[in-house]
Short mmCIF file of C-alpha atoms in Angstrom, two decimals:
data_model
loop_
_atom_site.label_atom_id
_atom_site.label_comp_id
_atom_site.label_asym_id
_atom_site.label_seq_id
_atom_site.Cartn_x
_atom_site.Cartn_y
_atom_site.Cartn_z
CA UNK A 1 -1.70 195.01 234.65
CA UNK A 2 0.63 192.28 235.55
CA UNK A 3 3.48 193.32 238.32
CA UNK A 4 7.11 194.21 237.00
CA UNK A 5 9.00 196.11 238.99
CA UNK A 6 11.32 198.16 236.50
CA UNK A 7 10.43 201.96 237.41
CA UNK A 8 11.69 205.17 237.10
CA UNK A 9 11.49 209.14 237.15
CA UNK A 10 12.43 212.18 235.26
CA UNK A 11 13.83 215.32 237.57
CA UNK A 12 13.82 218.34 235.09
CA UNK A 13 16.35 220.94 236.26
CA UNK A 14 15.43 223.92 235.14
CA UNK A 15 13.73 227.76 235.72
CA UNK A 16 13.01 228.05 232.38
CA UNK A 17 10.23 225.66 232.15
CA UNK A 18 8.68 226.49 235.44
CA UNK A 19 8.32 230.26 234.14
CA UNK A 20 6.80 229.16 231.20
CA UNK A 21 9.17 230.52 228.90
CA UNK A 22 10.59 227.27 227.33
CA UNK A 23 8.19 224.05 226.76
CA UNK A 24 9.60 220.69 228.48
CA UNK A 25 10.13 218.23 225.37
CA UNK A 26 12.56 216.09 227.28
CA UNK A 27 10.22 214.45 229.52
CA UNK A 28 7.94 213.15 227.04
CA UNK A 29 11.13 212.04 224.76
CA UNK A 30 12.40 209.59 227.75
CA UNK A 31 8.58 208.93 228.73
CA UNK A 32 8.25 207.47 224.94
CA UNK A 33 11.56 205.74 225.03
CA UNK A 34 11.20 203.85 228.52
CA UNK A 35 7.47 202.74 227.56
CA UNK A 36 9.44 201.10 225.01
CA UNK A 37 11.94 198.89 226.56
CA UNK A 38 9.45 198.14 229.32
CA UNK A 39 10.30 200.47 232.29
CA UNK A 40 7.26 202.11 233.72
CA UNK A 41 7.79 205.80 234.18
CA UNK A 42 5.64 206.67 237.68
CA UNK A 43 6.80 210.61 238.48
CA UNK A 44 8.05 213.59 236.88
CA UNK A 45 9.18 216.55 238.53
CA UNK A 46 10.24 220.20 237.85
CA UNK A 47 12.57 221.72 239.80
CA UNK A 48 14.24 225.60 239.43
CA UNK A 49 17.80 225.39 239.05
CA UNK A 50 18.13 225.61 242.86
CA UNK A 51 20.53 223.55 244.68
CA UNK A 52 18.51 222.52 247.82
CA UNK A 53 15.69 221.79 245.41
CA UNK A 54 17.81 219.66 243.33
CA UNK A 55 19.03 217.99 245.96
CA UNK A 56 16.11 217.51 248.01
CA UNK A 57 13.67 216.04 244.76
CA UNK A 58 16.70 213.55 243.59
CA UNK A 59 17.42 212.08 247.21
CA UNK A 60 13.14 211.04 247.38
CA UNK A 61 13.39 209.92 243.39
CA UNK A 62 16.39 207.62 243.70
CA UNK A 63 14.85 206.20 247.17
CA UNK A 64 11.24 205.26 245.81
CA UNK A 65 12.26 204.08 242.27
CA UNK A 66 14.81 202.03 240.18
CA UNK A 67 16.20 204.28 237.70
CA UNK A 68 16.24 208.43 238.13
CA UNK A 69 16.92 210.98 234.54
CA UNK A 70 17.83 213.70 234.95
CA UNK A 71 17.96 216.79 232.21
CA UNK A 72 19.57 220.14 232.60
CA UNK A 73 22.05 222.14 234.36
CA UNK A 74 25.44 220.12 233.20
CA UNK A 75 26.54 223.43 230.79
CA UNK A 76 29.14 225.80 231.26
CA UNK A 77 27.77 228.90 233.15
CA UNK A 78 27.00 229.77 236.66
CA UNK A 79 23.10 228.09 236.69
CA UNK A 80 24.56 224.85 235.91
CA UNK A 81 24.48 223.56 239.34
CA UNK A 82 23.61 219.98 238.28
CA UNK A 83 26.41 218.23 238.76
CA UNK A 84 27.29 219.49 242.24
CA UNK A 85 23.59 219.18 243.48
CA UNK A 86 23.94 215.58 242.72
CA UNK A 87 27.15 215.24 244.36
CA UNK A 88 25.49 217.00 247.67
CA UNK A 89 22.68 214.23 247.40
CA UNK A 90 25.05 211.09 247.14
CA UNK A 91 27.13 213.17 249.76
CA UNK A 92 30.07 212.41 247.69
CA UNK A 93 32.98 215.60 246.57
CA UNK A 94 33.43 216.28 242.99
CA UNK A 95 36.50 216.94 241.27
CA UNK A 96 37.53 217.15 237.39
CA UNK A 97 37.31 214.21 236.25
CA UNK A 98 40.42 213.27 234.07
CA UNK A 99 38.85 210.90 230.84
CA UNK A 100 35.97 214.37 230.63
CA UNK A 101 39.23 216.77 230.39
CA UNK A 102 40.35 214.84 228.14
CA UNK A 103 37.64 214.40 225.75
CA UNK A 104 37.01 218.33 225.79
CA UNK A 105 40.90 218.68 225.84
CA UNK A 106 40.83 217.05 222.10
CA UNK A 107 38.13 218.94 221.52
CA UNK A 108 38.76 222.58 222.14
CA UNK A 109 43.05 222.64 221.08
CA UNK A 110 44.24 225.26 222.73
CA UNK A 111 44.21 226.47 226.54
CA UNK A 112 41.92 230.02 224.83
CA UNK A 113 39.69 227.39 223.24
CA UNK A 114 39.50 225.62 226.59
CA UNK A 115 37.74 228.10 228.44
CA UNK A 116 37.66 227.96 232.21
CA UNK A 117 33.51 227.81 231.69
CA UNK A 118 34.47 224.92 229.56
CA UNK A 119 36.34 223.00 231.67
CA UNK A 120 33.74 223.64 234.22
CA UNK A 121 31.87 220.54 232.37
CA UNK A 122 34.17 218.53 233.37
CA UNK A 123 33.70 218.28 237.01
CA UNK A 124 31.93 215.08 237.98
CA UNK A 125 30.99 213.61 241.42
CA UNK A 126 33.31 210.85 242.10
CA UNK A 127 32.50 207.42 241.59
CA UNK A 128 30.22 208.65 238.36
CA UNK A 129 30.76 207.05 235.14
CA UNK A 130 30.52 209.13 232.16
CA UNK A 131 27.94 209.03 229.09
CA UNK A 132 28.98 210.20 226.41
CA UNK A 133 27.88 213.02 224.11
CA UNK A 134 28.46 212.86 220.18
CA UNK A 135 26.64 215.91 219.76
CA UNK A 136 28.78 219.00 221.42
CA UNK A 137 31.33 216.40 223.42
CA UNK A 138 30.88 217.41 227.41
CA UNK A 139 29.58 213.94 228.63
CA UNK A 140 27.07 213.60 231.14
CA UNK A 141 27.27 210.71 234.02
CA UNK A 142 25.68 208.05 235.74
CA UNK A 143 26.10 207.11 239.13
CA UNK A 144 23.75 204.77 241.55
CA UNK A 145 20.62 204.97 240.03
CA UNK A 146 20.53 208.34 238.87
CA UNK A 147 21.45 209.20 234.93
CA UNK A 148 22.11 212.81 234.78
CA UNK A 149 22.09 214.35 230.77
CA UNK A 150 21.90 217.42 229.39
CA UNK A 151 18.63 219.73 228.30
CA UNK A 152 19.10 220.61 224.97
CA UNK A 153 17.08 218.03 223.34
CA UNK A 154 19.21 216.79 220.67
CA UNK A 155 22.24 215.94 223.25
CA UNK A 156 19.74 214.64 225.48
CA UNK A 157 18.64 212.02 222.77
CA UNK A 158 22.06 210.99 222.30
CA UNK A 159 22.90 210.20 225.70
CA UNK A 160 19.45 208.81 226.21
CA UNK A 161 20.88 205.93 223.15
CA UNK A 162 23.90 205.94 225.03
CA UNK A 163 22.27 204.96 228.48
CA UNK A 164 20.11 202.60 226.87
CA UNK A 165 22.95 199.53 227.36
CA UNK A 166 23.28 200.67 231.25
CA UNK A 167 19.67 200.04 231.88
CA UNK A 168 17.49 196.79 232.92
CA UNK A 169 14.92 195.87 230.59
CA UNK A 170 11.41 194.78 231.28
CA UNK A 171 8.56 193.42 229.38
CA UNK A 172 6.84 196.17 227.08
CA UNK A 173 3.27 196.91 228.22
CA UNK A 174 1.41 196.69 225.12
CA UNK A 175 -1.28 199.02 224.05
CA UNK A 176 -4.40 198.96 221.35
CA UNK A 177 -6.58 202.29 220.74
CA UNK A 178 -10.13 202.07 220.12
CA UNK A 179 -11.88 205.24 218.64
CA UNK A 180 -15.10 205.66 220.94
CA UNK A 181 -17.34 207.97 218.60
CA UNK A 182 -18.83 209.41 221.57
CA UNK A 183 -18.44 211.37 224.75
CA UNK A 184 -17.09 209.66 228.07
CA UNK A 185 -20.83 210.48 230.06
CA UNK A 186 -22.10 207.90 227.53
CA UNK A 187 -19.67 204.88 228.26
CA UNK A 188 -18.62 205.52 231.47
CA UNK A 189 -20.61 203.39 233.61
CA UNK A 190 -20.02 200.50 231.23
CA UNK A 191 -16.74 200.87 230.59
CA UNK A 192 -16.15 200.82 234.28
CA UNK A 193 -17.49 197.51 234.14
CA UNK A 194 -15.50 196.40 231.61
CA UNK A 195 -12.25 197.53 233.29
CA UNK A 196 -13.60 195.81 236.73
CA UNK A 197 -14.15 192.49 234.77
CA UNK A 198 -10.41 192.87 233.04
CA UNK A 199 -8.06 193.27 236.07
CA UNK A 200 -5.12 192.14 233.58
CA UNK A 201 -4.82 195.57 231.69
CA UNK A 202 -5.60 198.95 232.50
CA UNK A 203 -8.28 201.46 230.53
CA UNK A 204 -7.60 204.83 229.85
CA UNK A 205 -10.47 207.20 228.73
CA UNK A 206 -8.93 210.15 226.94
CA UNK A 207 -11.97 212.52 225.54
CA UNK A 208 -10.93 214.77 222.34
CA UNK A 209 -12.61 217.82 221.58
CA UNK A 210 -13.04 219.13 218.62
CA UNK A 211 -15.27 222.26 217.60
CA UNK A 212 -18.24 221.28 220.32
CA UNK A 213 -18.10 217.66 219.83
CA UNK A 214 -16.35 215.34 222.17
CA UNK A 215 -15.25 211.57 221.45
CA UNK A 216 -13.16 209.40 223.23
CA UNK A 217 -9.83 207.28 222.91
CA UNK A 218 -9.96 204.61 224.52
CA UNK A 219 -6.60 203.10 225.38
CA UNK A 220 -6.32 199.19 226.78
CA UNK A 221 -2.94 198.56 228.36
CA UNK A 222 -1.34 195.48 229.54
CA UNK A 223 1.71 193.00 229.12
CA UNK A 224 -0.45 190.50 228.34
CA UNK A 225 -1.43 190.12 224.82
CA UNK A 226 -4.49 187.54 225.45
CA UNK A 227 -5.55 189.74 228.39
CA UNK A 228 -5.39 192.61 225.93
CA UNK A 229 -7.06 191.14 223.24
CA UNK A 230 -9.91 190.21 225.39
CA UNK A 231 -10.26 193.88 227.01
CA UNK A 232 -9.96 194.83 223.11
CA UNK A 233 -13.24 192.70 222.30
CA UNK A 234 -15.20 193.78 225.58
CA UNK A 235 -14.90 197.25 224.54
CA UNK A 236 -15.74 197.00 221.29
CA UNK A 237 -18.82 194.30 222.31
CA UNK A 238 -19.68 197.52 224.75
CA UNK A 239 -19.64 200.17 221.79
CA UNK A 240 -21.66 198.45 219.91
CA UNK A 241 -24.76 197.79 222.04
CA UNK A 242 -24.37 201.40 223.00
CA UNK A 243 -24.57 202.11 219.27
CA UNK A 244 -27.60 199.97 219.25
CA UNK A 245 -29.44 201.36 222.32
CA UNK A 246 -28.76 204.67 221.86
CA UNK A 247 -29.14 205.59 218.66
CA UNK A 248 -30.58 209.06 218.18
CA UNK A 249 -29.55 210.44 221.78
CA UNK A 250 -28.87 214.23 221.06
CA UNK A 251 -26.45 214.51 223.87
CA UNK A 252 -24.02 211.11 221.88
CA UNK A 253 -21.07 213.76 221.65
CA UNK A 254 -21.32 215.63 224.47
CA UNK A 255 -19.03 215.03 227.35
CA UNK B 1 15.63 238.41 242.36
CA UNK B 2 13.76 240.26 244.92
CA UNK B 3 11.53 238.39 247.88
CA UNK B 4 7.91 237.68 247.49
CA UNK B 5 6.20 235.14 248.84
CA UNK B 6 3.41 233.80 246.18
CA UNK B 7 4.33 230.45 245.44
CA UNK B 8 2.86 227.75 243.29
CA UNK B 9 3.05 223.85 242.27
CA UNK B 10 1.19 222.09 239.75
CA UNK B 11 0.33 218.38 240.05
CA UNK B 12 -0.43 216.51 236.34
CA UNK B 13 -2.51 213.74 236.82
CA UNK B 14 -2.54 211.31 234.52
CA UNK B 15 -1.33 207.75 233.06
CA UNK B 16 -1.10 209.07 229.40
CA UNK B 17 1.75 211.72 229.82
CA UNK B 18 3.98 209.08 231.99
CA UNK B 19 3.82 206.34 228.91
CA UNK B 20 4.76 209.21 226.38
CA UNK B 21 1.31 208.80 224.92
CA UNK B 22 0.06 212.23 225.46
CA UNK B 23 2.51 215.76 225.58
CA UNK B 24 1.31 217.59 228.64
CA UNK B 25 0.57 221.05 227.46
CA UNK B 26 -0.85 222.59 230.73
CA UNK B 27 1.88 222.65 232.78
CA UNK B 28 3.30 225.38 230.37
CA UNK B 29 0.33 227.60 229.99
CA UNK B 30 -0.14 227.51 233.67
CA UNK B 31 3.41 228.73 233.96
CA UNK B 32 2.99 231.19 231.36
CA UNK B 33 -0.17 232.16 233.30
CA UNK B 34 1.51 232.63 236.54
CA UNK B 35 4.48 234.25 235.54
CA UNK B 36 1.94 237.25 234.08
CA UNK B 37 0.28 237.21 238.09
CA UNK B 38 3.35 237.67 239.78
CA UNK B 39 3.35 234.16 241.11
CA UNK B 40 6.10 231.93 241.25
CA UNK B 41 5.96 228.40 239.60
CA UNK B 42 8.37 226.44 242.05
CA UNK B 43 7.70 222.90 240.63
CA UNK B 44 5.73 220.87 238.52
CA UNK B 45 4.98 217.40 239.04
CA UNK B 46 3.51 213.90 237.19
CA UNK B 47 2.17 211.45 238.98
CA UNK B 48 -0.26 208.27 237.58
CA UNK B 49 -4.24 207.62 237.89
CA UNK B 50 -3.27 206.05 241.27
CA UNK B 51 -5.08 207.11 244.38
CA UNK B 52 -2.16 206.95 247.11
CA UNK B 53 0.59 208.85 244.79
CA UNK B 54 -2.33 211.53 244.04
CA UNK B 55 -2.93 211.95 247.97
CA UNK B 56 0.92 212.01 248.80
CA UNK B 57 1.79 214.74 245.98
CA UNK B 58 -0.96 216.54 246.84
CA UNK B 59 -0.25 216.43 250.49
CA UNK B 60 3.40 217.49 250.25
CA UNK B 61 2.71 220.48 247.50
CA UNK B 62 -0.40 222.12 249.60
CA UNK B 63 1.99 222.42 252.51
CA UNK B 64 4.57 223.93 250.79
CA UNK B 65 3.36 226.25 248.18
CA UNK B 66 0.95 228.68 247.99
CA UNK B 67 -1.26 227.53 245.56
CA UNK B 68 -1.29 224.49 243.97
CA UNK B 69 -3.32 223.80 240.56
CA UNK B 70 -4.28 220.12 239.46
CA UNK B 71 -5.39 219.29 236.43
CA UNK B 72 -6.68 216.07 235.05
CA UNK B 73 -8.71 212.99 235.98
CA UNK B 74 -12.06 215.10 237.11
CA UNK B 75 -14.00 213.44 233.91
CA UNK B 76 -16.68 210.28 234.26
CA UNK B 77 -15.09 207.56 233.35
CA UNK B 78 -13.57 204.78 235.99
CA UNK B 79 -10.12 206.09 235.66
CA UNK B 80 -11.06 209.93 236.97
CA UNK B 81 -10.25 209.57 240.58
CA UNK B 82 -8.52 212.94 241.25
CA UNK B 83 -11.84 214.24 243.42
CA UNK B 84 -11.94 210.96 245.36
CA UNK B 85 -8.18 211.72 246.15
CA UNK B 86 -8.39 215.75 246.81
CA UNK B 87 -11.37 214.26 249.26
CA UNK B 88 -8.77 212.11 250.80
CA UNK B 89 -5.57 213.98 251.22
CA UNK B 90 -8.04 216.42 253.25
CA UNK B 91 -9.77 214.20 254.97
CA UNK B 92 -12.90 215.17 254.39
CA UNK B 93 -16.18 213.44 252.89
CA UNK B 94 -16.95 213.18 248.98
CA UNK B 95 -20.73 214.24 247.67
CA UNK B 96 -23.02 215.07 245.29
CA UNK B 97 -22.81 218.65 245.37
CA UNK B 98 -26.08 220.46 244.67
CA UNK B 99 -24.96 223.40 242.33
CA UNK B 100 -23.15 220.67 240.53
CA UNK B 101 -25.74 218.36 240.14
CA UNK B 102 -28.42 221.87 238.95
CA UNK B 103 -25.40 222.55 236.65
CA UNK B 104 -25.57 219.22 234.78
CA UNK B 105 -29.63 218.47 234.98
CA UNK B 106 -29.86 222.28 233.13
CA UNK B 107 -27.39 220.97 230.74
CA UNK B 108 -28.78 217.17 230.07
CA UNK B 109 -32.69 217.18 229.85
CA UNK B 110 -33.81 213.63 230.90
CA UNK B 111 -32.70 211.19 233.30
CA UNK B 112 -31.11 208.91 229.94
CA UNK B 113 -29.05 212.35 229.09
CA UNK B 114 -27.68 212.65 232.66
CA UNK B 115 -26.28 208.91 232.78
CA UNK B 116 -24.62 207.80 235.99
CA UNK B 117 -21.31 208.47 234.78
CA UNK B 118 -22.05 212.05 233.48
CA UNK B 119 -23.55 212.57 237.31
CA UNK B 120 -20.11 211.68 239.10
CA UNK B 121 -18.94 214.33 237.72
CA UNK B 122 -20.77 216.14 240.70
CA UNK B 123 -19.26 214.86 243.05
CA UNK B 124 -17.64 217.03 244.92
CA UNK B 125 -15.14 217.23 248.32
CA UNK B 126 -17.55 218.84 251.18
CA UNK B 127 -16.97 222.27 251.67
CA UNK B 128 -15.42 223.09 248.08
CA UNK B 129 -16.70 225.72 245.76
CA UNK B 130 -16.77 225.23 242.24
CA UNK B 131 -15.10 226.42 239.16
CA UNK B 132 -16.69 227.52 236.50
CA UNK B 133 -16.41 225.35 233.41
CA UNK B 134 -17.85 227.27 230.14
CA UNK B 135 -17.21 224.51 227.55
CA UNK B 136 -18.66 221.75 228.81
CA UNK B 137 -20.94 222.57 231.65
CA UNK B 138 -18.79 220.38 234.75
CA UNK B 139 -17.14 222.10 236.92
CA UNK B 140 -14.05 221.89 238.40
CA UNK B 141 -13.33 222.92 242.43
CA UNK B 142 -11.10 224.67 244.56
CA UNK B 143 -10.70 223.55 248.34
CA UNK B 144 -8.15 224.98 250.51
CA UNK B 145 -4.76 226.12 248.15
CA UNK B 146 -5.92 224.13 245.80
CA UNK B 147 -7.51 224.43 242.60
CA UNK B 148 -8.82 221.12 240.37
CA UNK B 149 -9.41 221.48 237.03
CA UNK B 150 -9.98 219.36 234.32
CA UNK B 151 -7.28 218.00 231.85
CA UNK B 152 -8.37 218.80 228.25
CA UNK B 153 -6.49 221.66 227.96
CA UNK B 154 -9.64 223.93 226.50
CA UNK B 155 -11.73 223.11 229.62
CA UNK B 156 -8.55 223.90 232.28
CA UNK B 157 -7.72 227.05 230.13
CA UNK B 158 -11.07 228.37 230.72
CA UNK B 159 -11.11 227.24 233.88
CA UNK B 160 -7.94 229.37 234.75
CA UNK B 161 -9.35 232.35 233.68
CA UNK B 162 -12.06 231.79 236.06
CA UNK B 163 -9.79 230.98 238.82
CA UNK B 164 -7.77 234.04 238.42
CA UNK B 165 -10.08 236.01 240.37
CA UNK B 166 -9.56 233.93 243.43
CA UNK B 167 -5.52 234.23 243.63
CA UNK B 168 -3.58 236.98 245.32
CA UNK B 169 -1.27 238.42 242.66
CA UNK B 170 2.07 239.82 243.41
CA UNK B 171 4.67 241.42 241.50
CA UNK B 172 5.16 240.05 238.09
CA UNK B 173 8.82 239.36 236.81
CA UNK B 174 10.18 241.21 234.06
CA UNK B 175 12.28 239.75 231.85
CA UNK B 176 14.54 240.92 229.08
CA UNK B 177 16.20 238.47 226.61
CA UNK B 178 19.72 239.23 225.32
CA UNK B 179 21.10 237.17 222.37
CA UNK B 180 24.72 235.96 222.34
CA UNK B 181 26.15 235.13 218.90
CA UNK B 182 28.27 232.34 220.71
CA UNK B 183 28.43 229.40 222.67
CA UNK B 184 27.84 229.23 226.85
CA UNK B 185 31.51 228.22 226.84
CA UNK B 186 32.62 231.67 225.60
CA UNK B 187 31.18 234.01 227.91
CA UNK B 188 30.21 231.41 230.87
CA UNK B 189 32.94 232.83 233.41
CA UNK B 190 32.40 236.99 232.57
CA UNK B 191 29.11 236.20 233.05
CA UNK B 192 29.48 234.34 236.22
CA UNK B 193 30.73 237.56 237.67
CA UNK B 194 27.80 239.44 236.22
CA UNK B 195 25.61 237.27 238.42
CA UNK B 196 27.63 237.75 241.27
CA UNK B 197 27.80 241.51 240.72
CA UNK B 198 23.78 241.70 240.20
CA UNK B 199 22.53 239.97 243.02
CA UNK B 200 18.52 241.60 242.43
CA UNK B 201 18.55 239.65 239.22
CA UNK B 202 18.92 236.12 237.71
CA UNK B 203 20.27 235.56 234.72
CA UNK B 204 19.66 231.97 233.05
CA UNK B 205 21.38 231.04 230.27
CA UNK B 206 20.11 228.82 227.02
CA UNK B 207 21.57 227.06 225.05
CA UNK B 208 20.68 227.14 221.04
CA UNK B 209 22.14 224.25 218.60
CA UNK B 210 21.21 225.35 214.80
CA UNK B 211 23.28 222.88 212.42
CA UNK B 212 26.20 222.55 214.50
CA UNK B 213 26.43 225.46 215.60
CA UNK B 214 25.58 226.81 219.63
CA UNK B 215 24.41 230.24 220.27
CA UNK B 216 22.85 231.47 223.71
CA UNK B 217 19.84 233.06 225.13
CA UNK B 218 20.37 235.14 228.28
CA UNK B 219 17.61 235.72 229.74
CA UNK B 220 17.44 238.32 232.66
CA UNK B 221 14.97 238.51 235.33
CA UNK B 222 14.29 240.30 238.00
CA UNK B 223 10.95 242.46 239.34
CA UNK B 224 12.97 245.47 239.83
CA UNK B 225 13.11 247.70 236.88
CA UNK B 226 15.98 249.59 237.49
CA UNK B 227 18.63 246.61 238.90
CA UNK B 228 16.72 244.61 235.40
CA UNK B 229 18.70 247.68 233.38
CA UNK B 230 21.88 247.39 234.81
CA UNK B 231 22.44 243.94 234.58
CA UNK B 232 21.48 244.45 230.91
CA UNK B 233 23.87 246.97 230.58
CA UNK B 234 26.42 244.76 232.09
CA UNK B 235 25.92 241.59 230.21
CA UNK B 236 25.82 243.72 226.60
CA UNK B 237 29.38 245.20 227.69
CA UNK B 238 30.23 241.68 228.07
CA UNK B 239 29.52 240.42 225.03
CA UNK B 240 31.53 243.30 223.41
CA UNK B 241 34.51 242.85 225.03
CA UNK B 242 33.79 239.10 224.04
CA UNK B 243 33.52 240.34 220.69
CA UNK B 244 36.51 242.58 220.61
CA UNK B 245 38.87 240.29 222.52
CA UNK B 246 37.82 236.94 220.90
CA UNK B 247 37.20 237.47 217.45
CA UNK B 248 38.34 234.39 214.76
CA UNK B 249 38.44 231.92 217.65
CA UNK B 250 37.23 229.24 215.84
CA UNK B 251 35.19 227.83 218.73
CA UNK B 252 33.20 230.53 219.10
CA UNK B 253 30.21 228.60 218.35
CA UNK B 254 31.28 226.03 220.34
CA UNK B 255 29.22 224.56 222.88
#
């Protein structure tokens, strides 16, 4: 693929998904979204909603790659430690920070309505900028590198289109699919070829089982559509004399 | 939560969940898997079909968990390098291992069945055993603390029940899950001092937007029984007095 040097990572804050009991959407959501504007996603981590953790997992993201997201851990109760694990990190203090009170201030009316747990979401490191949240109001914030939103999906989607205008964008990588009817033991050492003669994209071979039968995706990936196009026709010049030669093998669909 | 001392990290490999093409699944069942063995899942990482990010996660999670599980890139196509990489972060020489090889020639007949690419697929760090793979014949390895499996998730969910019998198991968390009508902003500062006043649990708190509308999830852990009760007890006198005290606040269901 050609060089661009947009990156990023997703830290996911949370014990929930590392026991298993709650199934990580978020990173696949912001995967999706950055493949789209051309910012090529290179780590994701899990981390338990443990400061030290936090802290130790956001200070090597930020370091190694241009943009960090974060999700989870910016709520109102006592394993929301987000917010001050990122402030430890920048080594920065954190303190309420006055537009946040005031957007939950109009929010919740009254001092009963705005709970001390509440208000809790308003503490921000200093320095941070806030994104806002349409869906339940408590913003999340940005500061350096690091874009720190909420876990619940839907909020996290909003602030995701509300970071979007913060955020450098590169060139998309393009991708094309081509359905290999067979396994990946029958294409490999060609399709290795292929990939060494095509420097300008990158080949993924993704094999799908289903009852005993394996096939393949094959998935060509570059910036550059004429490179792409040419993997595209390699590939499918590569199918076809396999077609032709090995017509009949019994073991076609096995991996 | 009480001390133990099994700990655990698993390392996805693989370009198609960082572009969003491809939802990991495994990560999840291996949680789920290790949270029924008494083993703790302290983080999860992502990393791409690139040979020095493979070596350096792999290096940094052996040393500091127990038992780390890979899964992915152990297939025959140009882009499975995850042996070549468990070979390197050890330091030790990549072969054709013998059972490996016995394993495949049983499984494809002739010499045009078991095609080059199908044969890397036994090639194995020196010293590793192999893991059993039922579905489609190659197997995966363990070496050290860690355990390589493949990344379709039939094949590494068969493989995990064969790799069960290798891991220590320690005391498995229990967990009881108590459902708040309301938002976290309602009850997040009683429950605060619930944590503080249960120190052999955790309590994590989840957020749940239906319509508009937020409810919680409190979900108690812990792997003693009795202090597990308690803190039940505690939280569901809580909500109560959250009930009693707070009733026709109109932000209940707040966030």
């Amino acid at each position: 693929m050609t060089n661009q040097s947009l990156t990023a990572a997703v830290l996911i804050i949370g014990d929930e998904i590392l026991s298993g009991r709650t199934r990580d959407s978020n990173s696949g959501h912001i995967a999706a979204f950055l493949t789209e504007i051309g910012i090529d996603l290179k780590e994701i981590r899990v981390v338990p909603d443990e400061e030290d953790r936090i802290v130790a997992a956001l200070n090597a993201l930020r370091a190694a790659y241009t943009y960090v997201f974060t999700t989870g851990g910016i709520g109102p109760t006592h394993d929301d430690i987000t917010a001050d694990a990122v402030a430890k990190a920048f080594g920065i203090a954190i303190e309420h920070h006055p537009d946040a009170v005031e957007i939950l201030r109009r929010h919740y009316a009254t001092p009963e309505e705005l709970t001390e747990a509440r208000l809790r979401m308003a503490r921000i490191p200093v320095g941070a900028t806030l994104i806002d949240n349409p869906v339940s109001k408590a913003p999340g914030f940005h500061i350096g590198n690091v874009f720190v939103m909420a876990g619940v999906p839907k909020i996290m989607q909003a602030m995701l289109l509300n970071v979007e205008k913060e955020l450098e964008v590169g060139v998309p990588v393009q991708s094309i699919t081509v359905d290999c009817p067979f396994g990946e033991g029958m294409i490999g050492t060609a399709l290795a070829e292929v990939a060494r003669t095509h420097p300008l994209v990158s080949i993924g071979s993704y094999p799908i089982l289903a009852a005993r039968n394996f096939s393949t995706k094959l998935v060509i990936r570059s910036r550059d559509p004429v490179a792409l196009a040419a993997a595209k026709a390699a590939v499918e010049a590569m199918l076809a004399a396999i077609i032709r030669d090995k017509a009949g093998d019994s073991t076609l669909t096995d991996y």
